[in-house]
Amino acid sequence: MCDLAICLRAMRIPLRALLAAAAAGVATAGAALALAGLSAWLITKAWTMPPVLALSVAVTSVRALGITRGCMRYAERLASHRVALSGLTDIRAALYRRLAAAEPAVALRMRDGDLVQRTGSDVDAVGDVVVRALLPAVVAAVTGAAAVAWIWFVYAPAAIVLAACLVLAGVVAPRLIARAARARAVAESAERITFADNAGAVLDHAAELAVAGRLDAVRTAAVEAEDRRRVAVDRAARTTALADAAVPLAVGIAAAAALVLAVALAARGADVTTLGVLILLPLSAFETVTPLADAARQVLRSADAASRIAPLLTAPPARPRGPLPAPAEPVLRLRHGDEDVEIDWCGRLFVAGPSGAGKTTMLLALAGLDERGGTVTVDGRPSTDYAEPSATVALFGEDAHVFATSVAENCRVATGSATDAEIEAALRRVGLERWLAGLPDGVGTLLPDGAGSLSGGQRRRLLLARALLSPAPVVLLDEPAEHLDRGDADAVLADILDPAGLFAGRTVVVAGHRPPPGVPTVTVGGA
């Protein structure tokens, strides 16, 4: 829950706005409670057939309370959603500011989908806790206390029974639901991992396991893990079912107790209107308690989302860096495992290896964005001691994004000052002259579907043109010839790696699968 508290503080919800939303909710529930009590009095009073004028004020009050309940419900919705939406804006702004100020590796170490989830649905889940858990809990507590106090003045024993039933439905049942849901999530997670590991081993290595005599044991371990998961799910389902049943059970106990006590009071000659209030009012008191079971589930969902957001909100800022050194030889030295590779100024290096071997991670290390690929020194000093890597190193990833905007704006991602003429020249230089000639508006042509508006080869060459426009003296290219025909790929790669070719006067590091002859190469992953 500490992570959830960090996220709620980042939402910066004004106390006055939160209290206004809670007050509107209490007014809504209070109007419903008063309506139930007044209706009980009116029904029982009318049964005694008094003069009509004696009921006129009560009838008018019932109408007023009904209108008030609807109006305050609308006001409560407006106030609570305004609080939540403004809080979502603040927490997203805080998240983006923190990511912008932190080391780039904080974001780069996450998958794109994971980062989108944390800034999207996870933030929404944290915001939901205000509307679906915090405010309902406050409204239920205030309204429940008011109902118990009202019944206390009518008949104290009935108030004690009502208070106990409200605690059962509003505190005990939600806690049981939360505990069962948490236990189920923990058990499912652990057993699902065990099942996946063993089932994957059976599917992928059945022959080896059979030779080693371990196939049956591994298969049995997978079956037992799945059985334990099902037992945990069934156990949690039983607990949740009992907790869900506690709410109607509490309502039934309160109603039955009120009826028994009303009969006892009637035997003592109590007023009939008192009996009506004693019987009907407790039923309305449970209206605000019923949503608390869902509120408990929402707290768990929000806490789970907060556990992924809080580390980003508390990420330390990037440490200050000094000025870049003047180019010297060698300009970069990369230590990766047992290898120590030097890259001369305006030199070329090819990073080879199979998919998943760590080529991209090595490029990230060269860019100063990730230390997992090795350590990088510039003129003998760690690269992280210097200014932002983007000032001297440009990394162009294999999956770089193509935006749903014009061709020119997609190229200006590398440098915002590029002119249309420079962009056209870069596109022709990377082999897109025929494609460029067929564009209806030249470089101003829109790509409505982003990367979907291009073929794989066109997208690859467009990204290469973006790299060509970059002013950075050190260019890192990840799979620049992917999705090209074999002949075109070889020609493009040769042009990139030629010191007098496409990137003449700049230091170039290329990651790929097939190292060309004559180019210094470092191999990762045993390729």
Phi, psi and omega in degrees: 000345178297320178297321179295322178295322177298317180293320180294325176294324179293337178288339174051050180285123178297135181299323181296318180293321179295318178293324178295318178295318178295320179296320178295320178294319178295321178297321178297309181293324179295321177296319178296319180294314178296324179297319179295315180295317180291323178295320177299316178296317183294318181296311182290325179293319179295331178298331179278359177053061175280177174300146184300322181299335180291342181256354188298318181295318180295319179298315179297322180293323177298315178298317180297318180293323177297316178293318180299320180299315179295317181294316181290331175296318178295316179296322179295320177298315180298313184293316183292318180289329176294318178299313183294315183293320177294325177294322177297321178298316182292319182290325177293318178298317178296322180294315180293320178297319181292319178295324179291327182272342183279172175300139180304332182296337180301317179274325185289337179283352178259149173291153181304316181296324179293317179294319178297320179297317183293323180273352182248268187294327179294319177296319178299320180295322176294320179295329181296335183295334179290310185283322189259354181227304186295306182294316176302324179294318179296315180298317180296319181296314182292315182292319178298317178297320179295320179295317179297318179297319180298312180294329179300320179288337177278308181199112188302314179302322178295325178295322179295316179297316180298317180299318179296319180292323177295321177295320179298314184281328187258346182237305185293310182299312177299324179294320178296319179296316180296318181295318180295318180295321180292317179296322179295317181297317180295314181294317180298318182297312183294313184288328178295320178296315179298316179297314182298319180297313183287320178295320177297321178296320179295317183290321187269332188228039182299317182297312181298319180294324179295318178297321180280354180075021183247003185299312181296322181294317180293319178296318179297320179298322178294316180296318180295322178296318178295321178296318178296323178296317179295321178297318179296319179295317180295319180297315179294324179294320178296316179297317179296320179297317178296319180293319177296325179287342181295330182292304177296331177297316179296320177298316180297318179297315181297317180293317180295317179297319179297322179294316179298315180293325178295320177297319179296320179292323179298324178295336178270000177087028180292155179296142184295327179293327176297320179295321180296316179296321182296327184274316188273329184298317180301328180297321179288333183295334182277354182299322181274346182274330184305319181290354185290336176295315176293329178297322178296319177295321180295323178299319179295316179297318181292321178295322178296317178294321181295329179296338177268334183273321185304318178300330177285323180291336181253011179298134181292148178291156177296141181283150181299149181233151181276182181290155178290143177284161174290146180305137178215176180242131350286151182275326181229142172229122182248123174254117181230108185062237180268359183265146178227107188246132176255139178241114180290157175300129184068019179271182181228143177217136178247128177256113185251154178160160179288169179300134179083005183281341180118017181294315180296321179298323177294320177296321177297322177295317178298327179279358180077021185254349184202128182271355183290334182275358181132180178250144183237134175238146176241114185053039175088354180248149178303138182298333181288351177283345187261185183294177181311131182303328183298343179287338182231340183237131177242121179255127180241106186284162179296326183252031179305144188281140171251120187275154178278066179217197184286163176300318182298315182292328176294326178284330181285358173303325181285323179203118185290347183267002182295133178275165178299323180295318178295322180293316178299319179295320179294319179296320178293323184294330182264009174094021180252025183295319180293319177296318180296320180294333181271357179285131184297325182242025180062220181289350175276358180294135181279147172252087190298331181253017181063233180297335179292345178274357185236155169283170180299319180291320179296319179297317181297318180290325177297318177295326177293322176296323177299318178294323181295326180282343181295138179276358185296137180284343178241121184243128178246122185241125180257112179052056185291340183254011179294148179070011175256154174301155184305314180294315179296320180299315179297321181292316180296316181296321179295321179293322179293318186274355176283121181303336178256013186264226190302319183247046180301136179084007180228156176275131186231132173237127183240133174255134180194187184263323186244104180291130177285154180291148174083004180246130176307130187229138170242131185254133178242152176074017176075019180288000000 
